[in-house]
PDB file of C-alpha atoms in Angstrom:
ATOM      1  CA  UNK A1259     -16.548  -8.091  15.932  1.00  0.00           C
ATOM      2  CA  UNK A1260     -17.037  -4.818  18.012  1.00  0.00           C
ATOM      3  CA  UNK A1261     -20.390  -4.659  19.580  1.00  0.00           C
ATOM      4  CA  UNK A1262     -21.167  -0.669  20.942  1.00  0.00           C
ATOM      5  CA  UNK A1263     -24.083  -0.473  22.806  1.00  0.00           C
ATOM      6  CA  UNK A1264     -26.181   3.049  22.699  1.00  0.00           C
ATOM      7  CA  UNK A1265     -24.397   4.089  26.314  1.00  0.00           C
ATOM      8  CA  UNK A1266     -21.147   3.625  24.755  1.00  0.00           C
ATOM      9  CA  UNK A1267     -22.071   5.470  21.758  1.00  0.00           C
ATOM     10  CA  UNK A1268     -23.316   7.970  23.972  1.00  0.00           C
ATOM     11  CA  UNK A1269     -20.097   8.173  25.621  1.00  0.00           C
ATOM     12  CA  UNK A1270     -17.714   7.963  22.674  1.00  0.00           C
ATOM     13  CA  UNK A1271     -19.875  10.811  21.105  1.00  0.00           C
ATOM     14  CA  UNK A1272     -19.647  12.755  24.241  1.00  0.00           C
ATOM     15  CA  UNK A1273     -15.414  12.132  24.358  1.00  0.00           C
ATOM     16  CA  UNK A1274     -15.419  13.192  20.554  1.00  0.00           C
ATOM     17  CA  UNK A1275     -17.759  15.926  20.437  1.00  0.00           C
ATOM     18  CA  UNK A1276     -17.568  17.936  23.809  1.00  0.00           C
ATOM     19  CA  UNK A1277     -13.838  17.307  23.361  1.00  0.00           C
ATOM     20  CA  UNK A1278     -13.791  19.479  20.194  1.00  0.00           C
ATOM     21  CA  UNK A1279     -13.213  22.927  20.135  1.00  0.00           C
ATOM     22  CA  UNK A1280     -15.917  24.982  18.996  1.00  0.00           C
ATOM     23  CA  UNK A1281     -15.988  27.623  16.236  1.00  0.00           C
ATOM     24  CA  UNK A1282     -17.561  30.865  16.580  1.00  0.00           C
ATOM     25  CA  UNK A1283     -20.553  31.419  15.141  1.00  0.00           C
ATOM     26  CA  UNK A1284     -22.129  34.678  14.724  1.00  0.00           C
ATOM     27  CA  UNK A1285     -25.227  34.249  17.230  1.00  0.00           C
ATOM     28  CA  UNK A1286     -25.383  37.252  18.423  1.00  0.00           C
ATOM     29  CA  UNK A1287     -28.533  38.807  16.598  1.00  0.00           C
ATOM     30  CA  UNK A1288     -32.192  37.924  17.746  1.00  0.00           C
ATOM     31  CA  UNK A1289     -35.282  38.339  16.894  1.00  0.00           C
ATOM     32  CA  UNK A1290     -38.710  36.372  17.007  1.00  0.00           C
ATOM     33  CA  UNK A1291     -39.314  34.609  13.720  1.00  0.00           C
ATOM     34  CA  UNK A1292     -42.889  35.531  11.976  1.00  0.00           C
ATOM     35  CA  UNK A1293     -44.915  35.665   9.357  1.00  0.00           C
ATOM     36  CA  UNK A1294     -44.364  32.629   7.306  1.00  0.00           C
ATOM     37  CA  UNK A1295     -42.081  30.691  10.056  1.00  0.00           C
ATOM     38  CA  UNK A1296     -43.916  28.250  12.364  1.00  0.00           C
ATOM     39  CA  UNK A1297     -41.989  28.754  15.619  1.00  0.00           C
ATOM     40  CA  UNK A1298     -44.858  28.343  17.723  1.00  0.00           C
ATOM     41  CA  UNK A1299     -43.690  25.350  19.039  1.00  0.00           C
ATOM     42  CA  UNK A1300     -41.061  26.062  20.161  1.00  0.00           C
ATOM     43  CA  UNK A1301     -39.891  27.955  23.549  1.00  0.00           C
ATOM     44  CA  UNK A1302     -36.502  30.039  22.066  1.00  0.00           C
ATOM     45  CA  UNK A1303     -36.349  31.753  25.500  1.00  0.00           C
ATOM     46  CA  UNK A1304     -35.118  28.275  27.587  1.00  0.00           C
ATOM     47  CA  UNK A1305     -32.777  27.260  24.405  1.00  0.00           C
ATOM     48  CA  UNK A1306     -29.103  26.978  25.238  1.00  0.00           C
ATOM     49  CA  UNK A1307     -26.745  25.666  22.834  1.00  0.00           C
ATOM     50  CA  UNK A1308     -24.067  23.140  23.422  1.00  0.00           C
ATOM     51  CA  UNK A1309     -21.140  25.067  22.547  1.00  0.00           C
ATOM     52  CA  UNK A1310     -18.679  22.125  23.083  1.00  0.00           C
ATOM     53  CA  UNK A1311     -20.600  20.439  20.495  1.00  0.00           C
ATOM     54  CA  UNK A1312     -20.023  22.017  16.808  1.00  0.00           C
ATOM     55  CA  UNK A1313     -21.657  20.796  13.870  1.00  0.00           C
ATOM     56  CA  UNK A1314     -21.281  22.022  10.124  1.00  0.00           C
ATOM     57  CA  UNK A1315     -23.426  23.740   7.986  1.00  0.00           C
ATOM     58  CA  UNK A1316     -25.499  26.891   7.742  1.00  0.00           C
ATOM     59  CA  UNK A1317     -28.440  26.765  10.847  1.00  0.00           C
ATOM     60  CA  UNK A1318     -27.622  24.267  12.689  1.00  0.00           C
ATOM     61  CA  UNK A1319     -27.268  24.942  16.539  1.00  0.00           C
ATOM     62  CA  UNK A1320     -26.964  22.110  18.598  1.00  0.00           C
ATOM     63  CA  UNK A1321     -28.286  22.267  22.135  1.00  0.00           C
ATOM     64  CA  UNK A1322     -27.724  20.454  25.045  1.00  0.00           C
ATOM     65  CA  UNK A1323     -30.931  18.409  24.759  1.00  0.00           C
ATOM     66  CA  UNK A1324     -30.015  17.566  21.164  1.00  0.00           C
ATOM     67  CA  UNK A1325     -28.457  14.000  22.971  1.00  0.00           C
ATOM     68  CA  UNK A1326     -30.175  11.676  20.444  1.00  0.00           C
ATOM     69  CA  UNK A1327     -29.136  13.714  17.302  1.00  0.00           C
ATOM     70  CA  UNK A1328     -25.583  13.189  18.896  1.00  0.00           C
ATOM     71  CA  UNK A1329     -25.449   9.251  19.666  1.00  0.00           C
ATOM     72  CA  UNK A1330     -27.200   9.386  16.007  1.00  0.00           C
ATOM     73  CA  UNK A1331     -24.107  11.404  14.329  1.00  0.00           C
ATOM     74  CA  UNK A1332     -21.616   8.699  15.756  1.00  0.00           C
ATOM     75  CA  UNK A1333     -23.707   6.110  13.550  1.00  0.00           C
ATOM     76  CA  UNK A1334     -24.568   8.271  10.692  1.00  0.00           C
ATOM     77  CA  UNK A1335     -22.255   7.292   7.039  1.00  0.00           C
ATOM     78  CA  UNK A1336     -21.517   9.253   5.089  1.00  0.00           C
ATOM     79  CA  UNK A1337     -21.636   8.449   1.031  1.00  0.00           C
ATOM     80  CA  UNK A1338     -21.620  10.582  -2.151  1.00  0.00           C
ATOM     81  CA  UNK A1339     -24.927  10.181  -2.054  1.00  0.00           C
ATOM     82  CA  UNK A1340     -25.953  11.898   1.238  1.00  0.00           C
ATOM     83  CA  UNK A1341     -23.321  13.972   1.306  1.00  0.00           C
ATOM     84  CA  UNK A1342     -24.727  15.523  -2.093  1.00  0.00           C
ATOM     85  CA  UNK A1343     -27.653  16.292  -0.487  1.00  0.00           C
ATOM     86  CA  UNK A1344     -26.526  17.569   2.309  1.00  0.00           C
ATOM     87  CA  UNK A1345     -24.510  20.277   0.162  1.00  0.00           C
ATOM     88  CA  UNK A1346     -27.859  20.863  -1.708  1.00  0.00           C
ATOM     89  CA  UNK A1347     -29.533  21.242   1.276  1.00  0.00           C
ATOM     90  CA  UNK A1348     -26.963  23.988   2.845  1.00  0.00           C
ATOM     91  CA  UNK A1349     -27.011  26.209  -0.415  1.00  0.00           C
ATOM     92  CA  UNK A1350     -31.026  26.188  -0.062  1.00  0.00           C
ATOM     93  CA  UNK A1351     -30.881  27.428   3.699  1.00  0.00           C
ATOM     94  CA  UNK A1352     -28.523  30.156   2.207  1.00  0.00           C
ATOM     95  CA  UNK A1353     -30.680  31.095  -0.248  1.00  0.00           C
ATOM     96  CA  UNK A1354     -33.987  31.268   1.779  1.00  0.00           C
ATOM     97  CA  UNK A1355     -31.683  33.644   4.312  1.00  0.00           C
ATOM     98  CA  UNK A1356     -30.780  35.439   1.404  1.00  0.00           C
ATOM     99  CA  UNK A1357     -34.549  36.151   0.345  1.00  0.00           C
ATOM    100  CA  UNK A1358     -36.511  35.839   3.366  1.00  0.00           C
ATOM    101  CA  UNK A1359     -35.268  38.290   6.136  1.00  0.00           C
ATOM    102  CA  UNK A1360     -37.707  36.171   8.910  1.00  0.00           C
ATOM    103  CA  UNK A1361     -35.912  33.337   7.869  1.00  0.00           C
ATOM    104  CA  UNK A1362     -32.516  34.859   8.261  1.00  0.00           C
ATOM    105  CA  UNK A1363     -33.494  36.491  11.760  1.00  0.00           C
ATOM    106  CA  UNK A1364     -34.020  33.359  12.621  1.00  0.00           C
ATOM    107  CA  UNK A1365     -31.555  31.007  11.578  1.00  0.00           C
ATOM    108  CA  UNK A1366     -28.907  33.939  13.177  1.00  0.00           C
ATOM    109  CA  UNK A1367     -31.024  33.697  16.515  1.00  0.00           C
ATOM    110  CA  UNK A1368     -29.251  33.120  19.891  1.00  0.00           C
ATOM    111  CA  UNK A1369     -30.369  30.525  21.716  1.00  0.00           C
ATOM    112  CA  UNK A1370     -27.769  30.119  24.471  1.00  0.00           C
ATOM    113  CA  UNK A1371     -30.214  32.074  27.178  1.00  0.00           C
ATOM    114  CA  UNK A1372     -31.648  29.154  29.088  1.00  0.00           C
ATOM    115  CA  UNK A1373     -31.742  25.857  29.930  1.00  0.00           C
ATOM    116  CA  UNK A1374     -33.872  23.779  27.645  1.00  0.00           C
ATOM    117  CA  UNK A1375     -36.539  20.935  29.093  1.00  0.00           C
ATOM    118  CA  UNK A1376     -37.516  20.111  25.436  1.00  0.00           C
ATOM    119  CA  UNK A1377     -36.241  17.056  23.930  1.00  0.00           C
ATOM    120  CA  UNK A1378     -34.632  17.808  20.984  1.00  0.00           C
ATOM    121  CA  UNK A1379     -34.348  21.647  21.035  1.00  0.00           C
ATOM    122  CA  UNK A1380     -32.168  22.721  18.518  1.00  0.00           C
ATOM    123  CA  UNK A1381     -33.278  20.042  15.574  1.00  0.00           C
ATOM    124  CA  UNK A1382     -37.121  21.331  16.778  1.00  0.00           C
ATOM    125  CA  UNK A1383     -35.577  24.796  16.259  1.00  0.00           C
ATOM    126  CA  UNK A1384     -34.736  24.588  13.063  1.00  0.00           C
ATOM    127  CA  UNK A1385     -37.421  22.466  11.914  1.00  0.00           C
ATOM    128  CA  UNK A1386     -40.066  25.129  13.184  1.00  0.00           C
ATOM    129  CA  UNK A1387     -38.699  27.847  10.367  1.00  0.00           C
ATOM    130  CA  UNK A1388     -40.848  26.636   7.637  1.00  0.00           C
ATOM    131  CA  UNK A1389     -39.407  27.940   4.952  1.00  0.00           C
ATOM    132  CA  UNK A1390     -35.804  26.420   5.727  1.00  0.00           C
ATOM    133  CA  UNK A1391     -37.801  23.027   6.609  1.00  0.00           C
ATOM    134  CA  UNK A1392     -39.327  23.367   3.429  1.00  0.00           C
ATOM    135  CA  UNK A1393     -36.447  24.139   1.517  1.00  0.00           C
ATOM    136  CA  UNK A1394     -34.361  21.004   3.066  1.00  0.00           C
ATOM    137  CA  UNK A1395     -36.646  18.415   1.803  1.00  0.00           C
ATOM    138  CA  UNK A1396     -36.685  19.599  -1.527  1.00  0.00           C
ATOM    139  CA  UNK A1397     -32.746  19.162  -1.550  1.00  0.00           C
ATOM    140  CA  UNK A1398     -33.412  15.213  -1.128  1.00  0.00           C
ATOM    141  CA  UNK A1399     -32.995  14.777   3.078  1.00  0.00           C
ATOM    142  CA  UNK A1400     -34.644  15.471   5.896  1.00  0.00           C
ATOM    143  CA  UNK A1401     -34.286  17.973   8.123  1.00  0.00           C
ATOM    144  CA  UNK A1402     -33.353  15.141  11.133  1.00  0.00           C
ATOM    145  CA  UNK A1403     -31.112  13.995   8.787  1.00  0.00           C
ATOM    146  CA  UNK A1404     -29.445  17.398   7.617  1.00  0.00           C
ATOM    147  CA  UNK A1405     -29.213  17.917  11.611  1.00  0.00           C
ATOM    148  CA  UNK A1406     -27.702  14.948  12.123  1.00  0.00           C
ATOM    149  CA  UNK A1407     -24.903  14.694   8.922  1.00  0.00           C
ATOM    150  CA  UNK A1408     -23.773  18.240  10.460  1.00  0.00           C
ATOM    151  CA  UNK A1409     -23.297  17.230  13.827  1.00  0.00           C
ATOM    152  CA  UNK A1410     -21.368  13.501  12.150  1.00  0.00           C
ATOM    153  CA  UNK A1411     -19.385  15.955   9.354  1.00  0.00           C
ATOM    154  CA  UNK A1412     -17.829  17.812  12.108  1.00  0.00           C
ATOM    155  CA  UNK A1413     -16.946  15.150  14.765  1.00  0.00           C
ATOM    156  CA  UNK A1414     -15.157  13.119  11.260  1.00  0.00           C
ATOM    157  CA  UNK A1415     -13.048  17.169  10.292  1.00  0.00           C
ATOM    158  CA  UNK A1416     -11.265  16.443  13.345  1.00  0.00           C
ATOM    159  CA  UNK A1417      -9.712  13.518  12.242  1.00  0.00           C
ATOM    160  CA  UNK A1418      -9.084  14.279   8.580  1.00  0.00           C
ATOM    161  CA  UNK A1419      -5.588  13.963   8.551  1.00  0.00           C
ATOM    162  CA  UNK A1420      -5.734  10.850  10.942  1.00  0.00           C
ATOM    163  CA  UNK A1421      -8.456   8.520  10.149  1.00  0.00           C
ATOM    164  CA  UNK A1422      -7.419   6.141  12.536  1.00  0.00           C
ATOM    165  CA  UNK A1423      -6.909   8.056  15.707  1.00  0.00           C
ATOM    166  CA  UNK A1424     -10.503   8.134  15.580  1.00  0.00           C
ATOM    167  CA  UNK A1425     -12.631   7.024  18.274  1.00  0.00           C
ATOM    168  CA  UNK A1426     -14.330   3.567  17.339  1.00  0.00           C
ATOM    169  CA  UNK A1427     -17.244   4.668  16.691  1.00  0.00           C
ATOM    170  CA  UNK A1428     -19.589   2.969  14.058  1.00  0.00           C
ATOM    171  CA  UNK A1429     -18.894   5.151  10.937  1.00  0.00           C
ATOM    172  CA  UNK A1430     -16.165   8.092  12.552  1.00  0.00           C
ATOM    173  CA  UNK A1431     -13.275   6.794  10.538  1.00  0.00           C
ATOM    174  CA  UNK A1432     -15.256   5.931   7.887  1.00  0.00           C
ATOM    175  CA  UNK A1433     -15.940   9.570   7.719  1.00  0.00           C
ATOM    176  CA  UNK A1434     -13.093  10.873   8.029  1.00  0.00           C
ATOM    177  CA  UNK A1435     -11.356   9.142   5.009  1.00  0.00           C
ATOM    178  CA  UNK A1436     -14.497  10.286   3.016  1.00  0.00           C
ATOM    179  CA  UNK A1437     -13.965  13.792   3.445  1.00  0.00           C
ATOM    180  CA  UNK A1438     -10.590  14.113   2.933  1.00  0.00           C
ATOM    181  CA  UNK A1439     -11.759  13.904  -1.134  1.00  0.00           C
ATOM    182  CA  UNK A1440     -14.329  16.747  -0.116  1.00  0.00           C
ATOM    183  CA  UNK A1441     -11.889  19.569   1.726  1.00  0.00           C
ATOM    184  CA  UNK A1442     -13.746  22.223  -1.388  1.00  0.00           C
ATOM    185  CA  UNK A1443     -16.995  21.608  -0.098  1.00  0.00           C
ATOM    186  CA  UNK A1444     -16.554  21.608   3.385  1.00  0.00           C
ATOM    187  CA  UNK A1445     -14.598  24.892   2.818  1.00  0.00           C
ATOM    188  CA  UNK A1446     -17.834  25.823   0.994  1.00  0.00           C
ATOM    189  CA  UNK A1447     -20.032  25.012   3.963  1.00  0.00           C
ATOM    190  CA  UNK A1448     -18.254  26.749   6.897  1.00  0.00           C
ATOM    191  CA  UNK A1449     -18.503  29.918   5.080  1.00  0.00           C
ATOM    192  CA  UNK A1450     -21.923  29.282   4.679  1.00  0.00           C
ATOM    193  CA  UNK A1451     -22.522  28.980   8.139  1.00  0.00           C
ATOM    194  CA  UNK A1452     -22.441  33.163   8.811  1.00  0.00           C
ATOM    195  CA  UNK A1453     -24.368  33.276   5.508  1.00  0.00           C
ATOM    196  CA  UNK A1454     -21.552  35.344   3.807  1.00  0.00           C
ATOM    197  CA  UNK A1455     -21.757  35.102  -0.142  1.00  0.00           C
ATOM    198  CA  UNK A1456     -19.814  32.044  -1.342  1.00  0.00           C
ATOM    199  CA  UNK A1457     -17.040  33.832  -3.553  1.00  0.00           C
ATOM    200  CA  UNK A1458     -16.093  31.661  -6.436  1.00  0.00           C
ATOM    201  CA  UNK A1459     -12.622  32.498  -7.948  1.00  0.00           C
ATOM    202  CA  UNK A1460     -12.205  32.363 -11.857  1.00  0.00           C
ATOM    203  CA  UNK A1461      -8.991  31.153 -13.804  1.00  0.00           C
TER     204      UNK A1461
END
């Protein structure tokens, strides 16, 4: 039986994920979140994003302290049920950009200015906009676990029509072959991601 330690983990998630090619995201609007978003904690001026690292689903920016969340992904199953929740989870964050203009400010903010010294950055980042935070957990999963399915759902696209030239990791080809049965939602989900109106075509 294949035994990974967490350093090769580490590495195969590095091979998968920095080897991906990144889709543009529309990051280029800031602004400083307030009134009901917590973002004290939380230095946004030395946040940089790992752009060789995507990840699916609205608000999630993955930085290049985000390591754990990373190794995590290459472990993380997915199954209807989590899966579920993660789509529940993505149309909240949608809807509290679509109400809350702090919120959406936010969850559109840059953060590829600086080099980051916090552990964690971008799951601490989106953790910090209380509403969204909020808003996850009622949709049934965390937000380290809505961090974390994003990072594993886009690391298993790549190898959608090839299960098996996955890396072997502990769940990649797993993942893979599970969302090839869920191409509507993840279509669903990466137009999400620029918060753009999810247009649902009628018979």
């Amino acid at each position: 039986m294949l035994k990974i330690t967490t350093r090769t983990t580490l590495l195969l998630a590095s091979a998968t994920l920095f080897g991906a090619c990144g889709r543009d995201r529309p990051n280029d609007n800031r602004a400083s979140a307030a009134g009901a978003l917590d973002t004290s904690a939380v230095d946004t001026a030395t946040i940089r994003t790992s752009g060789a690292t995507p990840a699916t689903g609205p608000g999630i920016h993955v930085t290049r302290t985000d390591g754990k969340s990373v190794t995590r992904a290459m472990r993380y199953e997915l199954t209807p049920d989590n899966f579920s929740h993660f789509v529940a989870a993505a149309d909240s964050v949608v809807a509290v950009a679509a109400r809350d203009s702090n919120a959406h400010a936010a969850l559109l903010s840059n953060l590829t200015d600086a080099g980051s010294t916090d552990a964690d950055a971008g799951r601490k980042w989106l953790e910090s906009i209380g509403p969204v935070s909020v808003a996850v957990n009622q949709a049934g999963i965390s937000i380290k676990d809505y961090f974390v399915a994003g990072i594993a759902i886009a690391a298993a696209e790549r190898f959608m029509a090839d299960p098996k030239a996955a890396p072997p990791t502990p769940s990649l080809e797993k993942n893979a072959q599970f969302l090839r049965s869920h191409s509507a939602e993840l279509e669903r989900l990466h137009t999400q991601e620029s918060f753009r109106p999810v247009v649902v075509s009628k018979p």
